[in-house]
Short mmCIF file of C-alpha atoms in Angstrom, two decimals:
data_model
loop_
_atom_site.label_atom_id
_atom_site.label_comp_id
_atom_site.label_asym_id
_atom_site.label_seq_id
_atom_site.Cartn_x
_atom_site.Cartn_y
_atom_site.Cartn_z
CA MET A 1 14.97 36.67 -104.82
CA TYR A 2 18.79 35.98 -104.74
CA LEU A 3 18.98 37.08 -101.29
CA SER A 4 16.69 34.85 -100.04
CA LYS A 5 17.97 31.96 -101.85
CA LEU A 6 21.32 32.65 -100.69
CA LEU A 7 20.04 33.21 -96.97
CA LEU A 8 17.78 29.32 -97.22
CA LEU A 9 21.04 28.02 -98.64
CA ALA A 10 22.89 28.58 -95.56
CA LEU A 11 19.68 27.83 -93.19
CA ILE A 12 19.84 24.19 -94.77
CA ALA A 13 23.75 23.93 -94.60
CA PHE A 14 23.15 24.92 -90.97
CA LEU A 15 20.08 22.66 -90.06
CA GLY A 16 21.82 20.18 -91.71
CA ILE A 17 25.13 19.67 -89.44
CA SER A 18 23.33 20.35 -86.52
CA TYR A 19 20.36 17.53 -87.24
CA ASN A 20 23.49 15.56 -87.70
CA LYS A 21 25.72 16.48 -85.36
CA VAL A 22 25.36 14.23 -82.56
CA ASN A 23 27.31 14.16 -79.15
CA ALA A 24 28.99 12.17 -76.91
CA ASN A 25 26.95 10.15 -74.79
CA ALA A 26 27.06 7.03 -72.03
CA GLY A 27 25.25 5.36 -69.19
CA PHE A 28 24.80 3.03 -66.90
CA LEU A 29 23.56 -1.15 -67.74
CA LYS A 30 24.42 -2.45 -64.64
CA PRO A 31 22.96 -1.16 -62.40
CA ILE A 32 19.31 -0.64 -63.85
CA PRO A 33 19.39 3.42 -64.71
CA LYS A 34 16.40 5.45 -63.73
CA THR A 35 16.15 6.42 -67.40
CA ARG A 36 17.49 3.75 -69.78
CA CYS A 37 20.40 3.55 -72.12
CA ASP A 38 20.90 1.46 -74.89
CA ASP A 39 20.86 1.38 -79.13
CA SER A 40 17.47 1.49 -78.87
CA GLU A 41 16.99 4.49 -76.22
CA VAL A 42 19.22 6.83 -76.37
CA LYS A 43 17.45 9.21 -74.54
CA GLY A 44 18.91 8.08 -71.05
CA CYS A 45 22.47 8.21 -72.57
CA LYS A 46 21.69 12.53 -73.34
CA ILE A 47 21.27 13.38 -69.49
CA ARG A 48 23.36 17.36 -69.62
CA HIS A 49 22.55 17.58 -65.54
CA PRO A 50 23.20 15.76 -62.54
CA CYS A 51 20.21 13.31 -62.44
CA HIS A 52 20.32 12.60 -58.26
CA GLY A 53 18.59 14.22 -55.34
CA PRO A 54 15.27 13.19 -55.23
CA GLU A 55 14.18 10.56 -52.50
CA VAL A 56 14.69 6.74 -53.44
CA GLU A 57 11.18 5.40 -54.91
CA GLY A 58 9.82 2.82 -56.46
CA ASP A 59 11.98 -0.45 -56.82
CA VAL A 60 16.24 -0.33 -56.43
CA ASN A 61 18.99 -2.42 -57.40
CA PRO A 62 20.25 -4.20 -54.79
CA ILE A 63 24.10 -4.60 -53.74
CA ASN A 64 25.90 -6.27 -51.45
CA VAL A 65 28.69 -4.31 -49.87
CA ASN A 66 30.76 -7.02 -48.55
CA THR A 67 31.18 -7.97 -52.32
CA PRO A 68 33.28 -6.84 -55.33
CA TYR A 69 30.82 -5.74 -57.63
CA GLU A 70 30.73 -4.80 -61.09
CA PHE A 71 29.18 -2.16 -63.38
CA ALA A 72 28.52 -1.79 -67.05
CA ILE A 73 28.57 1.25 -69.18
CA PHE A 74 26.94 1.66 -72.37
CA GLN A 75 28.97 4.15 -74.40
CA LEU A 76 26.91 5.42 -77.13
CA LEU A 77 29.18 7.80 -78.90
CA ALA A 78 33.20 8.15 -77.88
CA LYS A 79 34.07 10.99 -79.68
CA GLN A 80 36.80 10.18 -78.75
CA ASN A 81 40.84 11.89 -80.75
CA ALA A 82 43.83 11.45 -80.61
CA THR A 83 43.88 14.71 -77.42
CA SER A 84 41.11 13.83 -75.76
CA ALA A 85 40.81 13.48 -71.96
CA ASN A 86 37.77 12.02 -71.47
CA THR A 87 36.39 11.06 -68.06
CA TYR A 88 34.17 8.73 -65.94
CA THR A 89 33.26 9.23 -62.58
CA VAL A 90 31.01 7.38 -60.39
CA GLN A 91 29.60 8.85 -57.07
CA TYR A 92 27.35 7.42 -53.98
CA PHE A 93 25.05 9.26 -52.24
CA ASN A 94 22.83 8.10 -49.41
CA ASP A 95 19.06 9.01 -49.72
CA GLY A 96 18.49 12.59 -50.20
CA ASP A 97 22.04 14.04 -50.16
CA THR A 98 23.46 16.54 -52.44
CA THR A 99 27.18 15.21 -51.52
CA GLY A 100 28.64 12.29 -53.20
CA HIS A 101 31.25 10.19 -52.17
CA GLN A 102 33.46 9.15 -55.32
CA LEU A 103 33.76 5.45 -55.59
CA LEU A 104 35.27 5.54 -58.68
CA THR A 105 36.99 8.08 -60.80
CA PHE A 106 38.68 6.83 -64.87
CA ASN A 107 39.47 8.02 -67.76
CA GLN A 108 38.46 6.76 -71.14
CA ASN A 109 41.74 6.08 -72.31
CA ASP A 110 41.10 3.06 -74.74
CA MET A 111 37.38 2.77 -74.20
CA ASN A 112 37.21 4.50 -77.45
CA GLN A 113 34.47 1.95 -79.45
CA SER A 114 30.72 3.46 -80.08
CA SER A 115 27.84 1.84 -79.21
CA SER A 116 29.92 -0.81 -77.24
CA PHE A 117 29.52 -2.50 -73.87
CA TYR A 118 32.63 -2.25 -70.84
CA ALA A 119 32.36 -4.00 -67.30
CA VAL A 120 34.40 -2.20 -64.75
CA ASP A 121 35.32 -4.10 -61.53
CA MET A 122 34.83 -2.52 -57.96
CA ASP A 123 36.04 -3.67 -54.87
CA PRO A 124 33.59 -4.37 -52.26
CA ILE A 125 31.77 -1.26 -50.92
CA ALA A 126 32.44 -1.90 -47.32
CA ASN A 127 36.54 -1.57 -48.48
CA ASN A 128 35.98 2.38 -48.73
CA GLU A 129 36.29 3.01 -44.77
CA LYS A 130 35.48 6.74 -45.56
CA LEU A 131 31.88 6.02 -47.51
CA MET A 132 30.87 3.14 -44.66
CA SER A 133 31.98 5.59 -42.35
CA ASN A 134 28.94 7.86 -43.54
CA ILE A 135 26.48 5.62 -44.05
CA GLN A 136 23.78 4.08 -41.62
CA PHE A 137 21.52 1.04 -41.68
CA ASP A 138 17.85 0.25 -41.20
CA GLU A 139 16.45 -2.31 -38.39
CA LYS A 140 16.42 -4.22 -41.51
CA GLY A 141 20.45 -3.93 -42.95
CA PHE A 142 19.63 -1.74 -45.36
CA SER A 143 20.49 1.38 -46.49
CA PHE A 144 19.31 3.12 -49.64
CA GLY A 145 21.45 5.82 -52.16
CA THR A 146 21.23 6.62 -55.73
CA LEU A 147 24.77 6.04 -57.57
CA GLU A 148 25.76 8.72 -60.30
CA LEU A 149 27.75 7.78 -63.34
CA THR A 150 29.48 11.11 -65.35
CA PHE A 151 30.95 10.43 -68.11
CA ASP A 152 33.03 14.28 -68.85
CA ALA A 153 33.73 14.01 -72.61
CA ARG A 154 34.53 18.33 -72.92
CA THR A 155 37.77 17.91 -74.22
CA GLY A 156 36.33 15.05 -77.37
CA GLY A 157 33.96 17.80 -78.44
CA GLY A 158 30.96 16.76 -76.65
CA SER A 159 29.29 17.68 -72.93
CA VAL A 160 29.10 16.54 -69.23
CA TYR A 161 26.36 13.71 -69.46
CA TYR A 162 25.21 11.28 -66.58
CA SER A 163 22.94 8.16 -65.51
CA CYS A 164 21.46 7.72 -62.31
CA ALA A 165 20.49 4.55 -60.63
CA PHE A 166 18.87 3.87 -57.16
CA VAL A 167 19.88 1.45 -54.89
CA ARG A 168 20.14 -0.77 -51.61
CA LEU A 169 22.76 -1.32 -50.38
CA GLN A 170 22.63 -4.27 -47.50
CA LYS A 171 25.45 -7.05 -46.44
CA PHE A 172 24.04 -9.83 -47.79
CA GLU A 173 24.29 -11.70 -51.20
CA PRO A 174 20.36 -10.98 -52.92
CA LYS A 175 19.42 -13.76 -55.17
CA ILE A 176 19.11 -13.49 -58.90
CA GLY A 177 15.42 -13.35 -60.29
CA LYS A 178 14.28 -15.39 -63.02
CA ASN A 179 13.79 -11.58 -64.52
CA SER A 180 17.75 -10.66 -64.45
CA PHE A 181 19.43 -10.84 -67.96
CA ILE A 182 23.22 -11.34 -69.42
CA VAL A 183 24.73 -8.51 -72.06
CA SER A 184 28.31 -9.56 -73.56
CA VAL A 185 30.62 -6.54 -72.30
CA ASP A 186 33.18 -5.51 -75.23
CA SER A 187 36.14 -5.28 -72.38
CA THR A 188 36.82 -5.12 -68.59
CA LEU A 189 38.34 -2.41 -66.42
CA ILE A 190 39.51 -3.30 -63.29
CA LEU A 191 40.17 -0.12 -61.26
CA THR A 192 41.48 -0.63 -57.44
CA ASP A 193 44.04 -2.41 -55.71
CA GLY A 194 42.09 -4.62 -53.70
CA LYS A 195 41.70 -2.04 -50.94
CA GLY A 196 38.97 -0.08 -52.49
CA ASP A 197 41.46 2.88 -53.74
CA SER A 198 41.21 3.59 -56.83
CA LEU A 199 44.43 3.09 -59.37
CA GLY A 200 45.99 5.75 -61.42
CA THR A 201 45.81 3.90 -64.37
CA TYR A 202 43.87 0.41 -65.00
CA GLU A 203 44.24 -2.98 -66.63
CA THR A 204 42.05 -3.17 -69.62
CA ASP A 205 40.45 -6.95 -70.39
CA GLN A 206 40.14 -7.04 -74.38
CA THR A 207 38.61 -10.03 -73.90
CA LYS A 208 34.35 -10.25 -74.05
CA LYS A 209 32.85 -11.76 -71.56
CA ASN A 210 29.25 -12.18 -70.37
CA LEU A 211 28.07 -10.26 -67.44
CA THR A 212 24.76 -10.76 -65.24
CA VAL A 213 22.29 -7.52 -65.02
CA PRO A 214 20.06 -8.84 -61.72
CA SER A 215 16.61 -7.77 -61.58
CA LEU A 216 15.15 -4.75 -59.69
CA ILE A 217 13.88 -5.43 -56.60
CA GLY A 218 11.32 -4.23 -54.19
CA HIS A 219 12.15 -0.94 -52.35
CA ASP A 220 11.39 -3.10 -48.81
CA LEU A 221 10.99 -6.21 -49.29
CA THR A 222 13.35 -9.32 -49.20
CA VAL A 223 15.51 -11.28 -51.65
CA GLU A 224 12.75 -14.10 -51.53
CA ASN A 225 12.48 -15.01 -55.14
CA SER A 226 8.51 -13.96 -55.01
CA ASP A 227 10.11 -10.23 -53.91
CA ILE A 228 12.25 -9.76 -57.78
CA LYS A 229 10.80 -7.24 -59.31
CA ASN A 230 10.28 -6.86 -63.51
CA GLY A 231 11.26 -3.05 -63.98
CA ASP A 232 9.86 -1.20 -66.91
CA ASN A 233 13.29 0.49 -67.93
CA GLU A 234 14.78 -2.89 -67.42
CA ILE A 235 16.68 -3.66 -71.04
CA ASN A 236 15.20 -6.68 -73.09
CA PRO A 237 18.48 -8.90 -74.16
CA ASN A 238 16.00 -10.27 -76.57
CA GLN A 239 15.53 -6.90 -78.47
CA GLY A 240 19.16 -6.96 -80.35
CA ASP A 241 19.08 -6.69 -83.54
CA ASP A 242 15.37 -6.29 -84.37
CA ALA A 243 15.15 -2.95 -81.93
CA GLU A 244 18.54 -1.77 -82.93
CA HIS A 245 17.19 -2.25 -86.95
CA LYS A 246 13.92 -0.53 -85.96
CA ASN A 247 15.87 2.24 -84.95
CA ASN A 248 18.17 2.29 -87.91
CA THR A 249 15.00 2.61 -90.10
CA ASN A 250 13.25 5.35 -87.42
CA LYS A 251 16.65 7.64 -88.73
CA LEU A 252 16.26 6.45 -91.91
CA PHE A 253 13.03 8.34 -93.09
CA LEU A 254 13.66 11.31 -90.25
CA SER A 255 16.25 11.99 -93.02
CA ILE A 256 14.66 10.88 -95.45
CA ALA A 257 11.49 13.13 -94.61
CA PHE A 258 13.65 15.99 -93.62
CA ILE A 259 15.61 16.11 -97.05
CA GLY A 260 12.03 16.33 -98.90
CA LEU A 261 11.07 19.24 -96.56
CA LEU A 262 14.38 21.04 -97.27
CA SER A 263 14.07 20.57 -101.00
CA SER A 264 10.31 21.48 -101.32
CA LEU A 265 11.45 24.71 -99.20
CA LEU A 266 14.03 25.78 -102.38
CA LEU A 267 12.20 24.58 -105.34
CA LEU A 268 9.60 27.27 -103.83
CA LEU A 269 12.01 30.13 -104.29
CA LEU A 270 13.49 28.71 -107.92
#
């Protein structure tokens, strides 16, 4: 009986640690990812395998290659310490390709806040001559592909996490649909030199600002207002505190239920 109690206590300690262990994780907010990643929908922040590969289908994020583009990243858990060197990388995969073209790579550095939003400024894709030489536009002026974000948090004790978004590259500006929304980012990272080349270091603007996340658009449709789509995975900016409160309430309920179950098992052996 004494041995059984010891084994049960060891199991409780192990499960308690496993239950409370949360690895670093992050994902795209803009462009709108295939699997949503935010405080109220964390599934898309914890993808541990590359998510490019399938052919682009359904609604897409239109991106004008001739103008600067601003990514938005939601960092659920930073998993940063004094010796960590976590990195972010953004790659573009042509539709159906398995080899990506790197757009950006940068160290996490002072992106040290959990549950935070960061904007990342990028020069026009058209400035990246190597990438443009590998892109073919169809008769409508479109080129389809996948943007993949990789967050390598292994030096901070986490894992490698991925987030993917279907995109449509084009040489003209898409209209902003009525279902677009605005998010407040905590900081902006400036990573390129104006010529399409990534910098070894980046400048950081710690000023909060609003950023517009355009709605998804139909795969082969034009930019007329009637063609703007409202995707199922689009993030509703009005969820805000209510969604976070609901998420925290669910976590509290699960914690109480978990502790109650372990207490019951312990009492059975007393």
